Amino acid sequence: MSLLRRLAGKRRGIDDLIFDSVNILLMLILVVVMLYPMLNTLAISLNDATDTVRGGLHILPRSFTTHNYTHVFNEAQVIRAGITSVLRTVVGTGLGVFASAMVAYTISRPHFILKRFTTLAFVLTMYMNAGLIPTYLLNRELGLIGSFWVYILPTLIGVFNLIVIRSFIEGLPETIFESARMDGAGEFVQFFKIALPLAVPVIATVSLFVAVGQWNQWFDVFIYNSSIPELSTLQYELMKVLQSTNTSGGGAADSFADSLGGQVEMVTPQSVRAAMTVVVSVPIIMVYPFLQKYFVKGLTLGGVKG
Amino acid sequence: MAQPVNPIQVKERLKYKDKQKVNLQRPKKGPKYFFRKCKEQKELLWMSVPFLIWLFIFKYLPLGGWVMAFQNFRPARGFLDQEWAGFDNFRFLFGSERFLEIMRNTLAMSIINLVLGFVTAVTLAVLLNELRNITFKRIVQTISYMPHFLSWVVVAGLVSTALSMDDGIINTVLLNLGIIDTPVMWLGVGHYFWGIIGASDVWKSVGWNSIIYLAAMTMIDQEQYEAAEIDGASRMQRIWYITLPGIKPVVVILLIMNIGYILESGFEAQYLLMNSMNMDFAENLDIYVLRYGISMANFSLATAAGMFKTIISFIFLFGANKIAEKLGEARLF
């Protein structure tokens, strides 16, 4: 097979050469289009604010400074929001994935009496969504508004993740569970000692999805906890900065700049915004290449499964 | 009975009893059987029932809030101690000019995102598949997936920077190419908004969406390509007659499933890029619900709009699933 391909490679005609060149060119354009906005923001964040105003800054900083970052980190609110972001990501992912795996295990057991009922009850919620207002009122009635748990409890189990984990556990050979049962292992033991360790690849994938979702979420902060600074997150802080600069060109980001007063090095809304964007995005961009092999596997597993 | 019960043995015993139906004292179905099973599977129930309660509270209980759509809901009073309005809220909703605009925006953005999303993702997958250098292919893939992990807050910021009047890259490039004479205020003109949302969506998710097609392409029998090559088929012909038909089942199934989400035109991108100048083209159903519900506290009208959306989506999704089933394709769920 590979011999044939190599022969074909040598036989490549002019048409093939044109195709490959055009293809590579298109891919290079794609790479530029994908990377430019990110690198541009990185450059602005590392460039002296007064110099950035002159314009013409592309992917390399002209007048290097870390001042924008020290400014962002000097805001007490940013540190506090960072802590909340990390907390909600860790707690939300831990509890959410654990709960999903546990339910997934029960509905993967062929003999479980509530197998069909549980599966149906969860899957049906993918089609039936009560909508924003009833959900909001429920969370208010439960006293979740103004609490950290509004970030965790309402979205504890994602149905898609549940199905993905279930499919994986169902794919494990039943004989392993059987022999454990012979040795007198109960369901909890089978779950913790067999299902969980064997499901590590799918657990890693789902954890990545949940963690990214938690880290990137801003809407629940906006709806439920916008008046409580202690419960604000990095995404929401960034959102406030962006909204104020987008619409009026003033507001929160300006007050960042104003508060500097007589200092020598200035910051502008634009440079603060860029630095914030980088701070908010770097954690995700950092972990993702390491988990890439997992999520591609996990996604195709969940997506094309019959 | 203090001895630990071995489930396998229990199962075997049951099977044995099932065969001797005449002698079987306990009926197979019915409450007695159910409770006996429950006792046996106590541990599995401990593992799942707490989460079933969670599911009921957080996903099913709010459906009861739909009564608000038939009331003139006042938050100060209880749910049943309200003034009933019949279908007034729906009548007001469907009768209002604004609602027509909202529906137009919702459907337009949804369809643009759907078509653009499909065409670009399939094209990218085909082009990636044709790359001969594996390292180069990996690098392109890794870079193209990256925006998927950025939040919409970040992407909206990048988009508004790129589109900015002074020094935005889009205006700079277009000016240099001579396509425009003066910088365009992209986010200030309502007519551009749908396109901007579509393009942002493609930027964010094209790489990610191509994964599934690439996975489908690895399933295509390589010998087909070799045979075609020997018969003198060009690269374009091979793509057209082998690759595309090869991924057709996946494309069809995803297209059908996505049609089920036709009223989900997205919320975050629109909300974050919306301003007073492009609002007439930016406001979709979700933003309408948010604006009426949370900002103006008109819970009844917002619930009616939300209910309308859920019911239409429910019909579409179920229909889509049924069609997929009929076509004999793998259903998504």
XYZ file of C-alpha atoms in Angstrom:
639
model
C 0.000 0.000 0.000
C 2.674 2.465 1.045
C 4.750 1.348 -1.921
C 1.931 2.294 -4.245
C 1.621 5.659 -2.554
C 5.327 6.297 -2.900
C 5.127 5.445 -6.595
C 2.209 7.778 -6.965
C 4.207 10.456 -5.183
C 6.961 10.199 -7.778
C 4.492 10.251 -10.612
C 2.989 13.498 -9.355
C 1.924 15.579 -12.270
C 1.676 19.331 -12.618
C -1.992 19.259 -11.513
C -1.013 17.614 -8.263
C 1.728 20.128 -7.678
C -0.681 23.032 -8.174
C -3.214 21.418 -5.849
C -0.662 20.908 -3.089
C 0.719 24.414 -3.418
C -2.729 25.988 -3.282
C -3.651 23.778 -0.347
C -0.546 24.684 1.638
C -1.096 28.355 0.836
C -4.689 28.159 2.076
C -3.562 26.446 5.268
C -0.949 29.131 5.867
C -3.626 31.805 5.422
C -5.793 29.930 7.903
C -2.970 29.798 10.427
C -2.408 33.540 10.066
C -6.124 34.296 10.435
C -6.336 32.113 13.543
C -3.166 33.377 15.191
C -3.129 37.063 14.284
C -5.888 38.265 16.654
C -4.347 36.357 19.551
C -0.772 37.470 18.864
C -1.937 41.040 18.262
C -3.579 41.138 21.683
C -0.481 39.604 23.252
C 1.645 42.293 21.593
C -0.625 45.097 22.821
C -0.539 43.678 26.333
C 3.253 43.704 26.351
C 3.623 47.110 24.707
C 3.834 50.510 26.344
C 0.303 51.943 26.343
C 1.194 55.390 25.026
C 3.203 53.801 22.237
C 0.269 51.500 21.303
C -1.948 54.539 20.732
C 0.307 55.533 17.834
C -1.079 52.518 15.982
C 0.534 50.117 13.549
C 1.276 47.490 16.197
C 0.993 43.964 14.842
C 2.389 40.802 16.385
C 5.532 42.031 18.112
C 5.661 44.602 20.915
C 7.533 47.747 19.907
C 8.278 49.183 23.294
C 8.333 46.250 25.682
C 6.855 46.594 29.157
C 5.165 44.413 31.748
C 3.517 47.463 33.247
C 0.060 46.557 31.904
C 0.228 43.273 33.755
C 1.434 44.754 37.044
C -1.426 47.185 36.720
C -3.976 44.397 36.174
C -2.615 42.352 39.072
C -2.589 45.377 41.357
C -6.336 45.576 41.134
C -7.590 43.758 44.233
C -10.708 42.742 42.330
C -8.732 40.842 39.697
C -6.972 38.663 42.271
C -10.231 37.971 44.075
C -11.995 37.131 40.802
C -9.100 34.860 39.858
C -9.512 32.920 43.084
C -13.254 32.523 42.484
C -12.598 31.402 38.896
C -10.125 28.753 40.026
C -12.459 27.617 42.816
C -15.494 27.241 40.580
C -13.440 25.405 37.979
C -11.932 22.966 40.477
C -15.065 22.370 42.560
C -17.415 22.379 39.573
C -15.286 19.963 37.583
C -14.586 17.649 40.510
C -18.156 17.349 41.708
C -19.697 17.437 38.239
C -17.517 14.728 36.743
C -17.811 12.557 39.852
C -21.612 12.810 39.815
C -21.787 12.153 36.076
C -19.519 9.124 36.357
C -21.550 7.683 39.217
C -24.879 8.026 37.410
C -23.245 6.807 34.193
C -22.066 3.711 36.027
C -25.562 2.892 37.316
C -27.165 3.222 33.878
C -24.420 1.118 32.340
C -25.396 -1.863 34.548
C -27.594 -4.139 32.424
C -29.551 -5.456 35.410
C -30.272 -2.120 37.113
C -33.979 -1.755 37.650
C -34.047 2.025 37.026
C -31.714 1.869 34.011
C -34.311 2.847 31.442
C -36.100 5.324 33.684
C -32.909 7.164 34.670
C -31.595 7.278 31.117
C -34.863 8.597 29.763
C -35.280 11.163 32.560
C -31.837 12.604 31.808
C -32.050 12.491 28.020
C -35.459 14.154 28.005
C -33.997 17.267 29.644
C -31.961 17.816 26.496
C -35.184 18.485 24.656
C -37.134 20.172 27.428
C -35.639 23.373 28.691
C -37.777 25.424 31.053
C -36.099 28.619 29.920
C -34.313 31.468 31.596
C -37.050 32.971 33.762
C -38.393 29.824 35.488
C -34.804 28.728 36.112
C -33.957 32.116 37.554
C -36.973 32.047 39.861
C -36.166 28.511 41.002
C -32.619 29.472 41.925
C -34.019 32.455 43.793
C -36.453 30.246 45.711
C -33.638 27.857 46.599
C -31.612 30.739 47.980
C -28.822 30.128 45.474
C -28.665 33.732 44.339
C -25.782 35.474 46.002
C -24.119 32.145 46.700
C -21.119 30.352 45.228
C -23.203 27.207 44.713
C -25.235 28.761 41.916
C -22.128 28.133 39.766
C -22.030 24.448 40.679
C -25.422 22.936 41.478
C -27.714 23.903 38.548
C -25.263 22.522 35.962
C -23.859 19.622 37.996
C -24.482 16.867 35.426
C -24.305 17.461 31.699
C -26.372 14.946 29.749
C -23.905 14.751 26.878
C -21.053 13.956 29.289
C -23.220 11.392 31.016
C -23.901 9.574 27.750
C -20.244 9.664 26.737
C -19.106 8.128 30.041
C -21.898 5.558 29.960
C -20.974 4.415 26.450
C -17.394 3.993 27.566
C -18.254 1.929 30.651
C -20.654 -0.185 28.602
C -17.775 -0.920 26.266
C -15.696 -2.406 29.089
C -15.739 -6.223 29.204
C -18.465 -7.364 31.577
C -16.325 -10.271 32.781
C -14.164 -7.915 34.864
C -17.209 -6.817 36.819
C -18.451 -10.370 37.079
C -15.255 -11.692 38.594
C -15.268 -8.808 41.068
C -18.801 -9.736 42.039
C -17.676 -13.337 42.525
C -15.126 -12.009 45.006
C -17.970 -10.341 46.858
C -17.440 -6.774 45.620
C -20.499 -4.533 45.948
C -21.505 -1.852 43.461
C -19.537 0.906 45.230
C -16.384 -1.181 45.160
C -16.941 -2.035 41.498
C -17.449 1.632 40.701
C -14.431 2.978 42.575
C -12.024 0.103 42.018
C -12.919 -0.989 38.478
C -15.077 1.419 36.499
C -13.344 4.662 37.505
C -9.721 3.527 36.980
C -10.556 1.965 33.612
C -12.503 5.000 32.452
C -9.597 7.417 32.932
C -9.348 8.413 29.229
C -13.004 9.359 29.026
C -12.944 10.978 32.489
C -10.001 13.120 31.355
C -11.871 14.216 28.238
C -15.060 15.054 30.086
C -13.113 16.856 32.811
C -11.494 19.025 30.173
C -14.891 19.906 28.669
C -16.413 20.713 32.061
C -13.372 22.668 33.217
C -13.308 24.783 30.049
C -17.030 25.417 30.421
C -16.674 26.475 34.045
C -13.649 28.666 33.425
C -15.261 30.400 30.439
C -18.673 30.945 32.002
C -19.700 34.513 32.727
C -23.449 34.549 32.221
C -24.404 33.016 35.581
C -22.230 35.580 37.352
C -23.937 38.329 35.373
C -27.465 37.056 36.090
C -27.173 35.916 39.691
C -24.215 37.534 41.402
C -23.394 40.745 39.551
C -23.795 42.834 42.693
C -21.487 40.712 44.834
C -17.804 41.502 44.192
C -16.609 38.502 46.227
C -18.286 36.113 43.784
C -17.195 37.764 40.565
C -14.984 35.780 38.177
C -12.226 36.699 35.756
C -14.469 36.239 32.713
C -17.072 38.545 34.190
C -14.489 41.178 35.094
C -13.179 41.038 31.537
C -16.711 41.219 30.205
C -17.362 44.400 32.207
C -14.158 45.993 30.902
C -15.015 45.039 27.297
C -18.618 46.208 27.500
C -17.665 49.580 28.912
C -15.005 50.208 26.272
C -17.126 48.878 23.420
C -20.140 51.065 23.902
C -19.068 54.341 25.429
C -15.313 54.189 25.228
C -15.255 54.965 28.936
C -16.399 53.354 32.138
C -14.556 50.681 34.007
C -11.443 50.575 31.881
C -11.137 54.343 31.998
C -11.315 54.327 35.727
C -8.396 51.915 35.663
C -6.449 54.480 33.719
C -7.646 57.440 35.796
C -6.667 55.862 39.062
C -3.060 56.054 37.977
C -2.944 59.810 38.114
C 0.610 61.066 38.298
C 2.515 57.865 37.559
C 5.055 58.022 34.790
C 3.989 55.001 32.800
C 0.426 55.248 31.612
C -2.080 52.523 30.903
C -5.027 52.898 28.550
C -8.296 50.971 28.431
C -6.962 49.196 25.357
C -3.779 47.939 26.986
C -5.524 46.947 30.213
C -8.114 45.081 28.171
C -5.429 43.221 26.250
C -3.544 42.251 29.407
C -6.757 41.049 31.038
C -7.613 39.004 27.940
C -4.241 37.269 28.066
C -4.518 36.621 31.827
C -7.961 35.106 31.356
C -7.018 32.922 28.375
C -3.532 31.659 29.234
C -4.608 28.924 31.688
C -6.835 27.289 29.068
C -4.344 27.632 26.228
C -1.669 26.120 28.493
C -3.466 22.897 29.369
C -5.010 22.216 26.010
C -2.093 20.850 23.922
C -1.400 18.256 26.628
C -4.950 16.983 26.603
C -5.409 17.175 22.843
C -5.008 13.444 22.236
C -7.649 12.746 24.874
C -10.310 15.123 23.643
C -10.078 14.118 20.003
C -10.623 10.533 21.081
C -13.415 11.486 23.444
C -15.220 13.683 20.968
C -15.275 11.121 18.212
C -16.385 8.563 20.753
C -19.368 10.666 21.780
C -20.172 11.959 18.342
C -20.150 9.105 15.874
C -21.267 6.405 18.227
C -24.342 4.635 16.909
C -29.714 -13.998 55.770
C -26.692 -12.323 57.306
C -24.535 -13.879 54.622
C -23.533 -11.508 51.805
C -25.722 -12.071 48.783
C -23.902 -12.846 45.607
C -25.750 -11.070 42.772
C -24.683 -13.648 40.214
C -26.144 -16.452 42.244
C -29.312 -14.463 42.816
C -29.573 -13.881 39.103
C -29.055 -17.546 38.374
C -31.642 -18.494 40.920
C -34.130 -16.087 39.376
C -33.502 -17.439 35.926
C -34.111 -20.916 37.231
C -37.347 -19.832 38.861
C -38.465 -18.054 35.701
C -38.313 -21.324 33.873
C -40.551 -23.016 36.387
C -43.328 -20.481 35.932
C -45.945 -22.711 37.430
C -44.143 -23.015 40.721
C -43.082 -19.414 40.877
C -44.718 -17.841 43.866
C -43.771 -14.229 43.270
C -44.954 -12.650 40.035
C -42.263 -11.349 37.678
C -43.748 -7.873 37.353
C -45.704 -5.803 39.818
C -44.837 -3.819 42.928
C -43.638 -6.809 44.932
C -41.082 -7.765 42.320
C -40.026 -4.145 42.044
C -39.451 -3.688 45.759
C -37.548 -6.940 46.025
C -35.319 -5.790 43.193
C -34.873 -2.425 44.868
C -33.692 -4.116 48.026
C -31.235 -6.184 46.034
C -29.934 -3.174 44.170
C -29.808 -0.911 47.201
C -26.305 0.248 46.364
C -27.137 1.225 42.789
C -30.124 3.142 44.095
C -27.956 4.997 46.611
C -25.751 5.981 43.699
C -28.491 7.235 41.424
C -31.510 8.392 43.401
C -29.854 11.501 44.915
C -29.073 12.643 41.386
C -32.560 11.812 40.171
C -33.834 14.125 42.904
C -31.336 16.725 41.736
C -32.604 16.241 38.183
C -36.200 16.663 39.243
C -35.536 19.847 41.216
C -33.317 21.587 38.707
C -34.704 20.392 35.369
C -38.327 19.342 35.818
C -39.568 21.616 38.598
C -38.882 24.812 36.592
C -41.246 23.524 33.887
C -44.008 24.309 36.387
C -42.958 27.931 36.030
C -44.614 27.888 32.622
C -47.903 28.759 34.358
C -46.451 32.274 34.514
C -46.967 32.529 30.762
C -50.719 32.395 31.390
C -50.691 34.905 34.219
C -49.864 38.516 34.829
C -47.151 37.419 37.172
C -46.195 39.636 40.091
C -43.091 38.428 41.899
C -44.390 39.537 45.297
C -47.212 36.970 45.313
C -47.234 33.171 45.233
C -47.428 31.183 42.003
C -51.108 30.346 42.268
C -52.174 33.621 43.849
C -51.895 35.467 40.545
C -54.126 37.216 38.076
C -54.833 34.835 35.188
C -54.328 36.197 31.701
C -55.203 33.260 29.466
C -53.357 33.554 26.178
C -52.959 37.335 26.407
C -49.184 37.149 26.701
C -48.918 34.981 23.598
C -51.348 37.228 21.724
C -49.259 40.267 22.626
C -46.048 38.453 21.679
C -47.158 37.211 18.257
C -48.959 40.455 17.509
C -45.999 42.726 18.155
C -43.886 44.094 15.350
C -40.759 43.617 17.441
C -41.368 39.886 17.729
C -41.327 39.523 13.938
C -37.955 41.258 13.861
C -36.709 39.019 16.676
C -37.764 35.904 14.779
C -36.189 37.208 11.571
C -32.891 37.839 13.385
C -32.995 34.490 15.158
C -33.650 32.469 12.018
C -31.287 34.498 9.838
C -28.341 34.164 12.187
C -29.116 30.544 12.861
C -29.245 29.636 9.165
C -26.164 31.670 8.304
C -24.219 30.011 11.123
C -25.464 26.583 10.111
C -24.629 26.837 6.400
C -21.368 28.715 6.879
C -20.346 26.389 9.703
C -20.936 23.264 7.651
C -19.316 24.443 4.450
C -16.179 25.735 6.166
C -15.732 22.747 8.476
C -16.137 20.204 5.666
C -13.801 22.192 3.411
C -11.181 22.452 6.139
C -11.411 18.729 6.857
C -10.987 17.888 3.157
C -7.992 20.200 2.804
C -6.367 18.869 5.996
C -6.923 15.353 4.764
C -5.064 16.147 1.546
C -1.966 17.456 3.309
C 0.951 15.083 2.749
C 3.214 16.358 5.505
C 1.939 14.961 8.808
C 3.844 17.432 11.001
C 2.462 20.391 9.070
C -1.012 18.892 9.305
C -0.710 18.501 13.092
C 0.466 22.084 13.517
C -2.417 23.453 11.442
C -4.886 21.311 13.395
C -3.560 22.351 16.785
C -3.724 26.028 15.865
C -7.187 25.776 14.336
C -8.657 24.098 17.442
C -7.297 26.745 19.766
C -10.034 29.400 19.465
C -12.611 26.818 20.524
C -11.189 27.009 24.043
C -11.392 30.782 24.310
C -14.508 32.162 25.944
C -16.965 34.231 23.929
C -16.000 37.182 26.121
C -12.442 36.910 24.852
C -13.499 36.239 21.251
C -15.882 39.193 21.280
C -12.989 41.348 22.483
C -10.710 40.063 19.706
C -13.446 40.612 17.125
C -14.150 44.172 18.173
C -10.410 44.910 18.190
C -10.037 43.466 14.689
C -13.039 45.466 13.451
C -12.118 48.711 15.175
C -12.280 51.959 13.176
C -8.824 53.133 14.139
C -6.127 50.604 13.399
C -8.347 47.484 13.274
C -6.733 44.813 11.108
C -9.803 44.310 8.906
C -9.975 47.972 7.961
C -6.199 48.157 7.527
C -6.137 45.177 5.145
C -9.159 46.323 3.156
C -7.746 49.863 2.854
C -4.409 48.552 1.654
C -6.083 46.304 -0.890
C -8.075 49.293 -2.098
C -11.421 47.599 -1.474
C -12.608 50.465 0.731
C -11.573 54.139 0.762
C -12.409 55.030 4.335
C -12.466 52.860 7.455
C -15.828 51.187 7.991
C -17.498 51.144 11.391
C -18.397 47.473 11.156
C -20.223 47.126 14.451
C -22.080 50.379 13.939
C -24.055 49.258 10.885
C -26.886 46.820 11.562
C -26.661 45.199 8.125
C -23.175 43.845 8.772
C -24.100 42.216 12.073
C -25.263 38.815 10.821
C -22.131 38.425 8.750
C -19.922 39.424 11.661
C -21.596 36.847 13.904
C -21.243 34.172 11.205
C -17.581 34.965 10.640
C -16.813 35.054 14.389
C -18.528 31.746 14.816
C -16.496 30.216 11.995
C -13.270 31.609 13.437
C -14.047 30.164 16.845
C -15.280 26.727 15.864
C -14.211 25.731 12.328
C -11.193 23.729 13.503
C -13.105 22.002 16.248
C -16.026 21.142 13.977
C -13.699 19.653 11.379
C -12.537 16.968 13.843
C -15.581 14.808 13.350
C -15.278 14.862 9.538
C -11.585 14.055 9.730
C -12.458 11.115 11.945
C -15.034 9.983 9.379
C -12.415 10.245 6.602
C -10.088 7.845 8.379
C -12.817 5.216 7.978
C -12.753 5.455 4.174
C -11.129 2.470 2.522
C -7.701 3.605 1.280
C -7.766 1.148 -1.598
C -10.458 3.209 -3.275
C -7.982 6.077 -3.581
C -5.287 3.822 -4.957
C -7.635 2.309 -7.507
C -8.825 5.766 -8.551
C -5.248 6.949 -8.834
C -4.343 4.078 -11.115
C -7.402 4.870 -13.234
C -6.037 8.376 -13.582
C -8.489 10.300 -11.418
C -7.274 13.771 -10.483
C -7.087 15.003 -6.889
C -10.294 16.992 -7.270
C -12.051 13.952 -8.725
C -10.855 11.793 -5.872
C -12.193 14.321 -3.352
C -15.466 14.636 -5.204
C -16.107 10.951 -5.853
C -14.499 9.266 -2.850
C -13.905 11.593 0.120
C -17.173 13.524 0.052
C -19.422 10.489 -0.497
C -17.430 8.765 2.249
C -18.320 11.372 4.868
C -21.854 11.909 3.568
C -23.546 9.868 6.330
C -21.871 11.965 9.039
C -22.685 15.226 7.255
C -26.325 14.225 6.822
C -26.774 13.168 10.427
C -25.132 16.315 11.819
C -27.107 18.536 9.451
C -30.379 16.967 10.526
C -29.505 17.226 14.191
C -28.489 20.855 13.775
C -31.739 21.706 12.067
C -33.318 20.651 15.360
C -31.460 23.530 16.986
C -32.722 26.079 14.475
C -33.965 28.487 17.156
C -30.647 28.330 18.971
C -28.920 31.114 17.131
C -26.516 31.601 20.008
C -26.629 34.122 22.752
C -23.206 35.119 23.975
C -21.777 36.396 20.690
C -24.838 38.521 19.978
C -25.092 39.874 23.495
C -21.417 40.774 23.704
C -21.144 42.386 20.264
C -24.508 44.133 20.375
C -24.759 47.887 20.770
C -27.430 50.528 20.324
C -26.551 50.981 16.629
C -26.843 47.357 15.482
C -29.495 46.269 17.953
C -32.311 45.935 15.405
C -30.361 43.170 13.694
C -28.692 41.704 16.771
C -31.560 41.015 19.118
C -32.668 37.387 18.972
C -35.106 35.327 21.032
C -32.692 34.702 23.897
C -31.768 38.341 24.254
C -35.435 39.308 24.050
C -36.231 36.934 26.922
C -33.354 38.329 28.948
C -34.328 41.934 28.265
C -38.015 41.510 29.094
C -37.525 39.017 31.886
C -34.555 40.136 33.932
C -34.135 43.778 32.988
C -37.798 44.816 32.785
C -39.066 42.136 35.207
C -41.923 41.227 32.854
C -41.651 37.583 33.836
C -44.871 36.502 32.136
C -44.031 37.776 28.669
C -40.459 36.479 28.859
C -41.694 33.068 30.000
C -44.172 32.974 27.115
C -41.349 33.707 24.664
C -39.125 31.090 26.285
C -41.921 28.532 26.244
C -42.560 29.199 22.576
C -38.892 28.567 21.887
C -38.758 25.314 23.858
C -41.887 23.897 22.254
C -40.780 24.677 18.700
C -37.320 23.267 19.428
C -38.872 20.170 20.966
C -40.900 19.513 17.818
C -37.914 20.142 15.558
C -35.548 17.999 17.601
C -37.924 15.095 17.846
C -38.731 15.340 14.162
C -35.041 15.484 13.303
C -34.316 12.478 15.449
C -37.154 10.531 13.825
C -35.977 11.433 10.311
C -32.448 10.355 11.220
C -33.830 7.080 12.501
C -35.861 6.552 9.313
C -32.824 7.176 7.157
C -31.151 4.382 9.031
C -28.340 6.625 10.160
C -26.874 6.501 13.618
C -28.807 8.800 15.847
C -26.802 11.164 17.963
C -28.452 9.960 21.166
